[in-house]
RNA sequence: GCGACCGUAGCUCAGUUGGUUAGAGCGCCGGUUUGUGGUACCGGAGGUCGCGGGUUCAAGACCCGUCGGUCGCCCCA
């Protein structure tokens, strides 16, 4: 196969076709519908940005920036990066276009994002996300609205059954700092019993030890101090308002005090909708409040909250969407009738009737080929014993307006020459 | 970056402890049959068995490397 030099698909990219493409489209269509219900405005931003947009917002030194971004120099020598997420680009657009005047601004978008990772189940280098953000809203009501929207989306996709909303708060910066210090002290005391990975995390990202999968870490992580012991009263009140809002909206949630974010700009609410049906990749939709982000891009302090979900992961969870069946199969069972059949199918399509022409290959096999496409109705042009004829057959009459079909087709049948052309 | 498993027609897969010219089903193309009929039959195209080395009288089968895929670890904005 690779004997020829046909170029290969880049590792971690996908060609979506057939069922895969239908699943993808179903997720996007559902998101678009729900997004409108909640009044989130559509927005389109570039799929690549100056590298600084992501490097500064995420943190120059993190693994994420140094190893997992698709960065390269363009012909002018500028460093550009394929977007690894939507949030930073939206924040850049918000600042650069003066969208502060519309604050609080509810935005929704979707499209490809890129991360330089080793592909595995539910993880690709180019994958696709749906994304919703509320920029310029400090109130817990914004968090609640986003979560209720996410919940409705998952319901309408029919995936909510195996999925639970895990919720946590990271507190305000004072809370977060105090908790972090307590955690580091706790883990330092048990340094010798931690896994090698977690010893490394202790220096780089101690919060991540909390959700370590290594059994050696679990007892230590489970015994770690919780954030609630360090919660400021303001932060506690904020979280209480969020949970109260979810309860009022009837959205089920569970507290996961070990749920953290890797990046420093997150504050207060952090959440993930999680399933156990996706192997190692359990998170279906995740997000949180990022009140610190916009300042890192040189803007004024701007509270904001948002979430994103991987389309591929949702597409794997939903029921298989039924393929749109063929409306009318127009079959030329004789080579001399191919142009007439083309006239039929063209007239039907111009009138808005989904139809397909079967006029190639062995004429005697065209009918069988047409039947395999599962048409609602067939119109077959044939020539037998010197006479042209049109035969019709309805297999799923309920799927078509046969009255309309007749009005389009009857004149063409009438005009068909009686005998061979 | 690390690890495990997997690579045979367009697709799904056979291929016996290494042993002549590598097979099937589906799909595709041509033909016959049927003639309101998703039928049946005949024929055809399509593979240097991912690629490169090695072992052997002999490799699709064994060994090494490489590329690709899948799953997991790390990471997860």
CSV table of C-alpha atoms (C1' of nucleotides) in Angstrom, one decimal:
chain,number,residue,atom,x,y,z
A,1,UNK,CA,0.0,0.0,0.0
A,2,UNK,CA,2.7,2.4,0.8
A,3,UNK,CA,4.5,1.1,-2.2
A,4,UNK,CA,3.3,4.2,-4.0
A,5,UNK,CA,4.1,7.6,-2.7
A,6,UNK,CA,0.5,8.5,-1.8
A,7,UNK,CA,0.9,11.0,1.0
A,8,UNK,CA,-0.3,9.8,4.3
A,9,UNK,CA,-2.6,11.5,6.7
A,10,UNK,CA,-0.8,13.3,9.5
A,11,UNK,CA,-0.7,11.4,12.7
A,12,UNK,CA,-3.6,12.2,14.9
A,13,UNK,CA,-5.8,13.7,12.2
A,14,UNK,CA,-9.0,12.2,11.0
A,15,UNK,CA,-11.0,11.8,7.8
A,16,UNK,CA,-14.6,11.7,8.8
A,17,UNK,CA,-17.0,9.9,6.5
A,18,UNK,CA,-20.3,8.1,6.6
A,19,UNK,CA,-21.4,7.3,10.1
A,20,UNK,CA,-18.5,9.3,11.7
A,21,UNK,CA,-19.4,12.4,9.7
A,22,UNK,CA,-23.1,12.0,10.6
A,23,UNK,CA,-22.3,11.7,14.3
A,24,UNK,CA,-20.1,14.8,14.1
A,25,UNK,CA,-22.8,16.8,12.3
A,26,UNK,CA,-25.4,15.7,14.8
A,27,UNK,CA,-23.4,17.0,17.8
A,28,UNK,CA,-22.8,20.4,16.1
A,29,UNK,CA,-26.5,20.7,15.0
A,30,UNK,CA,-27.6,20.0,18.5
A,31,UNK,CA,-25.2,22.5,20.0
A,32,UNK,CA,-26.3,25.2,17.5
A,33,UNK,CA,-29.9,24.6,18.5
A,34,UNK,CA,-29.3,24.8,22.3
A,35,UNK,CA,-26.9,27.7,21.9
A,36,UNK,CA,-29.8,29.7,20.3
A,37,UNK,CA,-32.2,28.7,23.1
A,38,UNK,CA,-29.8,30.3,25.6
A,39,UNK,CA,-29.0,33.4,23.6
A,40,UNK,CA,-25.4,32.7,23.0
A,41,UNK,CA,-24.1,34.6,20.0
A,42,UNK,CA,-22.2,32.9,17.2
A,43,UNK,CA,-18.6,34.0,16.8
A,44,UNK,CA,-15.8,32.9,14.5
A,45,UNK,CA,-12.2,33.4,15.3
A,46,UNK,CA,-9.0,32.4,13.5
A,47,UNK,CA,-7.7,28.9,14.0
A,48,UNK,CA,-4.2,30.3,14.5
A,49,UNK,CA,-2.9,33.2,16.5
A,50,UNK,CA,0.3,34.8,17.5
A,51,UNK,CA,2.0,32.3,19.8
A,52,UNK,CA,2.0,34.9,22.6
A,53,UNK,CA,-1.8,34.7,22.8
A,54,UNK,CA,-1.6,31.2,24.1
A,55,UNK,CA,1.8,31.3,25.7
A,56,UNK,CA,1.0,34.3,27.9
A,57,UNK,CA,-2.5,33.1,29.0
A,58,UNK,CA,-1.5,29.6,29.7
A,59,UNK,CA,1.9,30.2,31.2
A,60,UNK,CA,5.2,30.1,29.3
A,61,UNK,CA,6.8,27.4,31.4
A,62,UNK,CA,4.1,24.7,31.5
A,63,UNK,CA,4.3,21.4,29.7
A,64,UNK,CA,1.3,22.5,27.8
A,65,UNK,CA,3.0,25.4,26.2
A,66,UNK,CA,6.4,23.9,25.8
A,67,UNK,CA,5.4,20.5,24.4
A,68,UNK,CA,1.8,20.3,23.3
A,69,UNK,CA,1.3,23.4,21.2
A,70,UNK,CA,1.4,23.3,17.4
A,71,UNK,CA,3.8,26.3,16.9
A,72,UNK,CA,5.8,27.2,13.9
A,73,UNK,CA,7.3,30.2,12.2
A,74,UNK,CA,5.5,31.7,9.2
A,75,UNK,CA,7.3,33.2,6.2
A,76,UNK,CA,7.7,36.5,7.9
A,77,UNK,CA,9.5,34.9,10.8
A,78,UNK,CA,6.7,35.4,13.3
A,79,UNK,CA,5.8,32.6,15.7
A,80,UNK,CA,2.3,31.4,15.2
A,81,UNK,CA,0.3,28.6,16.9
A,82,UNK,CA,-2.7,26.6,15.9
A,83,UNK,CA,-5.3,27.2,18.5
A,84,UNK,CA,-5.1,24.6,21.3
A,85,UNK,CA,-8.4,26.0,22.8
A,86,UNK,CA,-10.9,28.7,22.1
A,87,UNK,CA,-10.8,30.7,25.3
A,88,UNK,CA,-7.5,32.6,24.8
A,89,UNK,CA,-8.4,33.6,21.2
A,90,UNK,CA,-11.8,34.8,22.3
A,91,UNK,CA,-10.3,36.8,25.1
A,92,UNK,CA,-7.9,38.4,22.5
A,93,UNK,CA,-10.8,39.2,20.2
A,94,UNK,CA,-12.8,40.6,23.1
A,95,UNK,CA,-10.0,43.0,24.0
A,96,UNK,CA,-8.9,43.8,20.5
A,97,UNK,CA,-12.3,44.6,19.0
A,98,UNK,CA,-13.7,46.6,21.9
A,99,UNK,CA,-16.3,44.0,22.7
A,100,UNK,CA,-16.3,45.3,26.3
A,101,UNK,CA,-19.1,47.5,25.2
A,102,UNK,CA,-21.3,44.4,24.9
A,103,UNK,CA,-20.4,43.0,28.3
A,104,UNK,CA,-21.6,40.7,29.7
A,105,UNK,CA,-21.1,38.8,26.4
A,106,UNK,CA,-22.4,35.3,25.8
A,107,UNK,CA,-20.5,33.7,23.0
A,108,UNK,CA,-20.6,30.3,21.4
A,109,UNK,CA,-18.4,28.7,18.7
A,110,UNK,CA,-17.1,25.4,17.4
A,111,UNK,CA,-14.4,24.1,15.2
A,112,UNK,CA,-11.0,22.4,15.0
A,113,UNK,CA,-8.4,22.7,17.7
A,114,UNK,CA,-4.9,21.3,17.8
A,115,UNK,CA,-2.7,19.7,20.4
A,116,UNK,CA,0.6,17.9,19.8
A,117,UNK,CA,-0.2,14.7,21.6
A,118,UNK,CA,0.1,11.0,21.2
A,119,UNK,CA,-3.3,9.9,19.8
A,120,UNK,CA,-5.4,7.4,21.7
A,121,UNK,CA,-9.0,6.8,22.3
A,122,UNK,CA,-10.8,10.1,22.2
A,123,UNK,CA,-7.6,12.1,21.7
A,124,UNK,CA,-6.4,13.5,18.5
A,125,UNK,CA,-3.9,16.1,17.3
A,126,UNK,CA,-6.6,17.9,15.4
A,127,UNK,CA,-9.9,17.4,17.1
A,128,UNK,CA,-13.0,19.5,17.3
A,129,UNK,CA,-14.7,21.3,20.1
A,130,UNK,CA,-17.9,23.2,20.9
A,131,UNK,CA,-17.3,26.1,23.2
A,132,UNK,CA,-19.4,28.5,25.2
A,133,UNK,CA,-18.2,31.5,27.2
A,134,UNK,CA,-19.6,34.4,29.2
A,135,UNK,CA,-17.2,37.2,29.3
A,136,UNK,CA,-17.6,40.2,31.7
A,137,UNK,CA,-19.9,38.6,34.2
A,138,UNK,CA,-18.8,38.3,37.8
A,139,UNK,CA,-22.1,36.8,39.1
A,140,UNK,CA,-22.5,33.1,40.0
A,141,UNK,CA,-25.6,33.3,37.8
A,142,UNK,CA,-23.4,33.2,34.8
A,143,UNK,CA,-21.8,29.9,36.0
A,144,UNK,CA,-25.2,28.5,36.6
A,145,UNK,CA,-26.5,29.5,33.2
A,146,UNK,CA,-23.5,27.8,31.4
A,147,UNK,CA,-23.9,24.7,33.5
A,148,UNK,CA,-27.7,24.4,32.9
A,149,UNK,CA,-27.0,24.9,29.1
A,150,UNK,CA,-24.4,22.2,29.2
A,151,UNK,CA,-26.8,19.9,31.0
A,152,UNK,CA,-29.5,20.5,28.5
A,153,UNK,CA,-27.1,19.9,25.6
A,154,UNK,CA,-26.1,16.5,27.0
A,155,UNK,CA,-29.7,15.7,27.5
A,156,UNK,CA,-30.7,16.6,24.0
A,157,UNK,CA,-27.8,14.6,22.7
A,158,UNK,CA,-29.1,11.7,24.7
A,159,UNK,CA,-25.9,11.1,26.6
A,160,UNK,CA,-26.8,12.4,30.0
A,161,UNK,CA,-27.6,8.9,31.4
A,162,UNK,CA,-24.0,7.8,31.9
A,163,UNK,CA,-22.7,11.3,32.6
A,164,UNK,CA,-22.3,13.0,36.0
A,165,UNK,CA,-21.5,16.7,36.7
A,166,UNK,CA,-18.6,16.9,39.0
A,167,UNK,CA,-18.3,20.3,40.6
A,168,UNK,CA,-15.7,22.0,42.7
A,169,UNK,CA,-14.5,25.4,43.7
A,170,UNK,CA,-10.9,26.6,43.6
A,171,UNK,CA,-11.8,29.6,45.7
A,172,UNK,CA,-10.6,33.2,45.2
A,173,UNK,CA,-6.8,33.8,45.0
A,174,UNK,CA,-6.4,34.1,48.8
A,175,UNK,CA,-8.2,30.8,49.3
A,176,UNK,CA,-6.3,29.1,46.5
A,177,UNK,CA,-2.9,30.2,47.8
A,178,UNK,CA,-3.6,29.1,51.3
A,179,UNK,CA,-4.9,25.7,50.2
A,180,UNK,CA,-2.0,25.2,47.9
A,181,UNK,CA,0.4,25.9,50.7
A,182,UNK,CA,-1.4,23.4,53.0
A,183,UNK,CA,-1.3,20.8,50.2
A,184,UNK,CA,2.4,21.2,49.5
A,185,UNK,CA,3.1,20.8,53.3
A,186,UNK,CA,1.0,17.7,53.4
A,187,UNK,CA,2.6,16.1,50.4
A,188,UNK,CA,6.1,17.1,51.5
A,189,UNK,CA,5.5,15.2,54.7
A,190,UNK,CA,4.8,12.1,52.7
A,191,UNK,CA,7.3,12.7,49.9
A,192,UNK,CA,8.9,9.3,50.4
A,193,UNK,CA,5.7,7.4,49.8
A,194,UNK,CA,4.6,9.2,46.7
A,195,UNK,CA,5.0,7.8,43.2
A,196,UNK,CA,7.9,9.1,41.1
A,197,UNK,CA,5.4,11.0,38.9
A,198,UNK,CA,3.9,12.7,41.9
A,199,UNK,CA,7.2,13.7,43.4
A,200,UNK,CA,7.8,15.5,40.1
A,201,UNK,CA,4.3,17.0,40.3
A,202,UNK,CA,5.1,18.2,43.8
A,203,UNK,CA,7.4,20.8,42.3
A,204,UNK,CA,5.6,21.6,39.1
A,205,UNK,CA,1.9,21.2,39.8
A,206,UNK,CA,1.1,19.9,43.3
A,207,UNK,CA,-2.7,20.2,42.8
A,208,UNK,CA,-2.5,17.4,40.2
A,209,UNK,CA,-1.4,14.9,42.8
A,210,UNK,CA,-5.0,15.0,44.0
A,211,UNK,CA,-6.3,13.2,41.0
A,212,UNK,CA,-3.3,10.8,40.5
A,213,UNK,CA,-4.2,7.4,39.2
A,214,UNK,CA,-1.3,5.7,41.0
A,215,UNK,CA,-2.5,3.5,43.8
A,216,UNK,CA,0.5,4.5,45.9
A,217,UNK,CA,-0.7,8.1,45.8
A,218,UNK,CA,-4.3,7.5,46.6
A,219,UNK,CA,-4.2,7.2,50.4
A,220,UNK,CA,-2.0,10.3,50.6
A,221,UNK,CA,-4.2,12.3,48.2
A,222,UNK,CA,-7.4,11.2,49.9
A,223,UNK,CA,-6.0,12.3,53.3
A,224,UNK,CA,-5.0,15.7,51.9
A,225,UNK,CA,-6.5,18.8,53.4
A,226,UNK,CA,-9.6,20.0,51.6
A,227,UNK,CA,-10.1,23.5,50.2
A,228,UNK,CA,-13.1,24.1,52.4
A,229,UNK,CA,-10.8,24.5,55.5
A,230,UNK,CA,-9.2,27.5,53.8
A,231,UNK,CA,-12.3,29.0,52.0
A,232,UNK,CA,-12.8,32.7,52.5
A,233,UNK,CA,-16.4,33.6,53.3
A,234,UNK,CA,-16.8,35.4,49.9
A,235,UNK,CA,-15.6,32.4,48.0
A,236,UNK,CA,-17.8,30.1,50.1
A,237,UNK,CA,-20.8,32.3,49.4
A,238,UNK,CA,-20.0,32.3,45.7
A,239,UNK,CA,-19.9,28.5,45.5
A,240,UNK,CA,-23.1,28.3,47.6
A,241,UNK,CA,-24.9,30.5,45.1
A,242,UNK,CA,-23.8,28.3,42.2
A,243,UNK,CA,-24.9,25.1,43.8
A,244,UNK,CA,-28.2,26.7,44.9
A,245,UNK,CA,-28.8,27.8,41.3
A,246,UNK,CA,-28.2,24.4,40.0
A,247,UNK,CA,-30.6,22.9,42.5
A,248,UNK,CA,-33.2,25.4,41.5
A,249,UNK,CA,-32.7,24.5,37.9
A,250,UNK,CA,-32.9,20.8,38.7
A,251,UNK,CA,-29.4,20.0,37.5
A,252,UNK,CA,-27.8,17.1,39.4
A,253,UNK,CA,-24.3,17.6,40.5
A,254,UNK,CA,-21.8,16.0,42.9
A,255,UNK,CA,-19.0,17.7,44.8
A,256,UNK,CA,-15.6,16.5,43.8
A,257,UNK,CA,-13.2,18.2,46.2
A,258,UNK,CA,-10.2,16.7,44.3
A,259,UNK,CA,-11.2,18.3,40.9
A,260,UNK,CA,-8.6,20.9,40.0
A,261,UNK,CA,-7.4,22.8,37.0
A,262,UNK,CA,-3.8,22.8,35.9
A,263,UNK,CA,-3.6,26.5,35.2
A,264,UNK,CA,-3.2,29.4,37.6
A,265,UNK,CA,-5.8,31.7,36.1
A,266,UNK,CA,-8.7,29.6,37.2
A,267,UNK,CA,-10.8,30.9,40.1
A,268,UNK,CA,-13.9,29.7,41.9
A,269,UNK,CA,-16.0,27.3,39.9
A,270,UNK,CA,-14.4,24.3,38.2
A,271,UNK,CA,-16.5,21.5,36.7
A,272,UNK,CA,-16.4,18.5,34.5
A,273,UNK,CA,-19.1,16.3,33.1
A,274,UNK,CA,-17.6,12.8,33.4
A,275,UNK,CA,-18.4,9.4,32.0
A,276,UNK,CA,-16.8,5.9,32.5
A,277,UNK,CA,-17.7,4.9,29.0
A,278,UNK,CA,-14.7,6.4,27.2
A,279,UNK,CA,-11.7,4.5,28.5
A,280,UNK,CA,-9.0,6.7,29.9
A,281,UNK,CA,-10.7,9.9,28.6
A,282,UNK,CA,-13.5,10.4,31.0
A,283,UNK,CA,-14.2,14.1,30.6
A,284,UNK,CA,-16.9,14.9,28.1
A,285,UNK,CA,-17.3,18.6,28.9
A,286,UNK,CA,-15.3,20.8,31.2
A,287,UNK,CA,-14.7,24.3,32.2
A,288,UNK,CA,-14.6,26.8,34.9
A,289,UNK,CA,-14.3,30.4,35.9
A,290,UNK,CA,-11.1,32.2,34.7
A,291,UNK,CA,-11.3,35.6,36.2
A,292,UNK,CA,-7.5,36.0,35.9
A,293,UNK,CA,-7.0,35.3,32.2
A,294,UNK,CA,-7.9,38.6,30.5
A,295,UNK,CA,-5.4,40.5,32.7
A,296,UNK,CA,-2.6,38.2,31.4
A,297,UNK,CA,-3.4,39.4,27.9
A,298,UNK,CA,-3.0,43.0,29.0
A,299,UNK,CA,-6.7,43.8,29.5
A,300,UNK,CA,-8.5,45.2,32.6
A,301,UNK,CA,-9.6,42.8,35.3
A,302,UNK,CA,-12.5,40.9,33.6
A,303,UNK,CA,-14.4,38.1,35.2
A,304,UNK,CA,-15.4,35.3,32.8
A,305,UNK,CA,-16.5,31.7,32.8
A,306,UNK,CA,-16.8,29.1,30.1
A,307,UNK,CA,-16.7,25.5,29.0
A,308,UNK,CA,-15.7,23.4,26.0
A,309,UNK,CA,-16.5,19.9,25.0
A,310,UNK,CA,-14.8,17.5,22.5
A,311,UNK,CA,-17.0,16.8,19.6
A,312,UNK,CA,-15.3,13.4,19.0
A,313,UNK,CA,-16.0,12.2,22.5
A,314,UNK,CA,-19.7,13.3,22.4
A,315,UNK,CA,-20.0,11.7,18.9
A,316,UNK,CA,-18.8,8.4,20.4
A,317,UNK,CA,-21.4,8.5,23.1
A,318,UNK,CA,-24.6,9.4,21.1
A,319,UNK,CA,-26.9,6.9,19.4
A,320,UNK,CA,-26.0,6.3,15.8
A,321,UNK,CA,-27.9,9.0,13.8
A,322,UNK,CA,-30.0,7.5,11.0
A,323,UNK,CA,-28.7,8.3,7.6
A,324,UNK,CA,-31.0,10.4,5.5
A,325,UNK,CA,-32.7,8.0,3.2
A,326,UNK,CA,-32.8,8.5,-0.5
A,327,UNK,CA,-36.0,10.1,-1.7
A,328,UNK,CA,-36.4,9.1,-5.4
A,329,UNK,CA,-34.2,6.8,-7.4
A,330,UNK,CA,-34.4,7.5,-11.1
A,331,UNK,CA,-33.2,4.6,-13.1
A,332,UNK,CA,-32.3,4.4,-16.8
A,333,UNK,CA,-32.6,0.7,-17.6
A,334,UNK,CA,-31.5,1.4,-21.2
A,335,UNK,CA,-28.5,3.4,-22.4
A,336,UNK,CA,-30.8,5.3,-24.8
A,337,UNK,CA,-32.9,6.6,-22.0
A,338,UNK,CA,-30.0,8.0,-19.9
A,339,UNK,CA,-30.6,11.6,-21.0
A,340,UNK,CA,-34.3,11.4,-20.4
A,341,UNK,CA,-33.6,10.0,-16.9
A,342,UNK,CA,-31.3,13.0,-16.4
A,343,UNK,CA,-34.2,15.3,-17.2
A,344,UNK,CA,-36.3,13.5,-14.6
A,345,UNK,CA,-33.8,13.8,-11.8
A,346,UNK,CA,-33.0,17.4,-12.6
A,347,UNK,CA,-36.7,18.4,-12.6
A,348,UNK,CA,-37.2,16.7,-9.2
A,349,UNK,CA,-34.2,18.3,-7.7
A,350,UNK,CA,-35.1,21.7,-8.9
A,351,UNK,CA,-38.5,21.2,-7.2
A,352,UNK,CA,-36.7,20.4,-4.0
A,353,UNK,CA,-37.2,16.6,-4.1
A,354,UNK,CA,-34.1,14.6,-3.0
A,355,UNK,CA,-33.3,12.2,-5.8
A,356,UNK,CA,-30.5,10.3,-7.4
A,357,UNK,CA,-29.8,9.1,-10.9
A,358,UNK,CA,-28.8,5.5,-11.7
A,359,UNK,CA,-27.6,5.6,-15.3
A,360,UNK,CA,-24.1,4.1,-15.3
A,361,UNK,CA,-22.7,0.6,-15.4
A,362,UNK,CA,-24.5,-2.5,-16.7
A,363,UNK,CA,-28.1,-1.4,-17.5
A,364,UNK,CA,-29.6,-4.6,-16.2
A,365,UNK,CA,-28.0,-4.1,-12.9
A,366,UNK,CA,-29.0,-0.5,-12.3
A,367,UNK,CA,-32.3,-1.4,-10.8
A,368,UNK,CA,-30.7,-3.6,-8.2
A,369,UNK,CA,-28.1,-1.0,-7.5
A,370,UNK,CA,-30.9,1.6,-7.0
A,371,UNK,CA,-32.7,-0.7,-4.6
A,372,UNK,CA,-29.6,-1.0,-2.5
A,373,UNK,CA,-29.6,2.7,-1.9
A,374,UNK,CA,-33.0,2.3,0.0
A,375,UNK,CA,-35.1,4.8,-2.0
A,376,UNK,CA,-38.6,5.9,-0.8
A,377,UNK,CA,-39.8,5.7,-4.4
A,378,UNK,CA,-38.4,4.5,-7.8
A,379,UNK,CA,-38.9,5.8,-11.3
A,380,UNK,CA,-37.6,3.4,-13.8
A,381,UNK,CA,-37.2,4.2,-17.5
A,382,UNK,CA,-37.0,1.1,-19.7
A,383,UNK,CA,-37.2,0.1,-23.3
A,384,UNK,CA,-38.7,-3.2,-24.1
A,385,UNK,CA,-39.8,-4.7,-27.5
A,386,UNK,CA,-39.3,-1.3,-29.2
A,387,UNK,CA,-41.4,0.7,-26.7
A,388,UNK,CA,-40.3,3.1,-24.0
A,389,UNK,CA,-42.0,2.8,-20.6
A,390,UNK,CA,-41.9,4.4,-17.2
A,391,UNK,CA,-42.5,2.2,-14.1
A,392,UNK,CA,-42.9,3.7,-10.6
A,393,UNK,CA,-42.9,1.9,-7.3
A,394,UNK,CA,-43.4,3.4,-3.8
A,395,UNK,CA,-41.5,1.7,-1.0
A,396,UNK,CA,-42.0,4.3,1.7
A,397,UNK,CA,-44.9,6.5,0.5
A,398,UNK,CA,-45.1,8.3,3.9
A,399,UNK,CA,-41.6,9.8,3.2
A,400,UNK,CA,-42.7,11.7,0.1
A,401,UNK,CA,-45.3,14.1,-1.1
A,402,UNK,CA,-46.4,11.8,-4.0
A,403,UNK,CA,-48.9,14.3,-5.2
A,404,UNK,CA,-46.1,16.8,-5.8
A,405,UNK,CA,-43.9,14.1,-7.4
A,406,UNK,CA,-46.7,13.2,-9.8
A,407,UNK,CA,-47.1,16.8,-10.8
A,408,UNK,CA,-43.4,17.0,-11.7
A,409,UNK,CA,-43.0,13.7,-13.3
A,410,UNK,CA,-46.3,13.2,-15.3
A,411,UNK,CA,-45.5,15.9,-17.9
A,412,UNK,CA,-42.1,14.3,-18.4
A,413,UNK,CA,-43.6,10.9,-18.9
A,414,UNK,CA,-46.1,12.3,-21.4
A,415,UNK,CA,-43.3,14.0,-23.3
A,416,UNK,CA,-41.3,10.8,-23.5
A,417,UNK,CA,-41.0,9.4,-27.0
A,418,UNK,CA,-43.0,6.2,-27.4
A,419,UNK,CA,-40.3,4.3,-29.2
A,420,UNK,CA,-36.5,4.1,-29.5
A,421,UNK,CA,-34.9,7.4,-30.1
B,1,G,C1',8.7,11.3,25.6
B,2,C,C1',7.6,5.9,27.5
B,3,G,C1',5.0,0.9,27.2
B,4,A,C1',1.8,-3.1,25.2
B,5,C,C1',-0.6,-5.2,21.1
B,6,C,C1',-1.5,-5.1,15.8
B,7,G,C1',-0.1,-4.2,9.8
B,8,U,C1',-2.3,-10.2,4.0
B,9,A,C1',-7.0,-7.3,-2.4
B,10,G,C1',-11.1,-1.0,-2.0
B,11,C,C1',-13.5,-3.3,2.9
B,12,U,C1',-14.0,-7.6,6.6
B,13,C,C1',-10.8,-11.5,7.2
B,14,A,C1',-8.6,-17.1,6.1
B,15,G,C1',-3.7,-18.7,5.3
B,16,U,C1',-2.3,-25.3,9.7
B,17,U,C1',4.7,-27.1,13.2
B,18,G,C1',8.3,-22.0,7.8
B,19,G,C1',7.2,-26.0,2.0
B,20,U,C1',5.0,-25.3,-5.4
B,21,U,C1',2.0,-20.1,-9.4
B,22,A,C1',-1.3,-16.3,-1.8
B,23,G,C1',-7.4,-17.5,-0.9
B,24,A,C1',-12.8,-16.4,0.5
B,25,G,C1',-17.0,-13.1,1.3
B,26,C,C1',-18.6,-8.2,0.2
B,27,G,C1',-17.8,-4.2,-3.2
B,28,C,C1',-16.3,-2.8,-8.4
B,29,C,C1',-16.4,-3.9,-14.0
B,30,G,C1',-18.4,-7.1,-18.1
B,31,G,C1',-22.0,-10.9,-19.5
B,32,U,C1',-26.2,-14.5,-19.0
B,33,U,C1',-30.8,-15.3,-16.4
B,34,U,C1',-35.2,-12.8,-14.3
B,35,G,C1',-38.6,-8.7,-16.2
B,36,U,C1',-42.4,-4.4,-11.2
B,37,G,C1',-37.7,-7.2,-10.4
B,38,G,C1',-33.1,-5.9,-4.0
B,39,U,C1',-32.7,-13.1,-7.7
B,40,A,C1',-29.3,-16.7,-9.5
B,41,C,C1',-25.1,-18.0,-12.3
B,42,C,C1',-20.5,-17.2,-15.4
B,43,G,C1',-16.3,-14.2,-16.2
B,44,G,C1',-12.8,-10.0,-15.1
B,45,A,C1',-9.8,-6.3,-12.9
B,46,G,C1',-7.3,-5.6,-8.2
B,47,G,C1',-1.9,-8.0,-3.6
B,48,U,C1',6.3,-7.8,-5.1
B,49,C,C1',1.6,-10.1,2.3
B,50,G,C1',3.4,-1.8,5.4
B,51,C,C1',8.8,-0.9,4.3
B,52,G,C1',14.2,-2.4,4.9
B,53,G,C1',17.6,-5.8,6.5
B,54,G,C1',18.7,-10.8,8.6
B,55,U,C1',18.2,-16.4,9.6
B,56,U,C1',17.1,-20.7,6.2
B,57,C,C1',17.6,-25.1,0.7
B,58,A,C1',12.9,-22.4,1.4
B,59,A,C1',9.7,-16.6,5.0
B,60,G,C1',3.1,-13.9,4.6
B,61,A,C1',4.7,-16.9,9.0
B,62,C,C1',10.9,-16.6,12.7
B,63,C,C1',14.6,-12.3,14.4
B,64,C,C1',16.2,-7.0,14.2
B,65,G,C1',15.1,-2.2,12.6
B,66,U,C1',11.7,1.3,10.6
B,67,C,C1',7.0,3.5,9.3
B,68,G,C1',1.8,3.3,10.3
B,69,G,C1',-2.5,2.0,13.5
B,70,U,C1',-4.9,0.8,18.3
B,71,C,C1',-4.9,1.2,23.5
B,72,G,C1',-2.5,2.8,28.0
B,73,C,C1',1.2,6.1,30.8
B,74,C,C1',2.9,11.3,31.0
B,75,C,C1',0.1,15.6,30.1
B,76,C,C1',-4.7,17.4,29.7
B,77,A,C1',-5.6,24.6,28.3
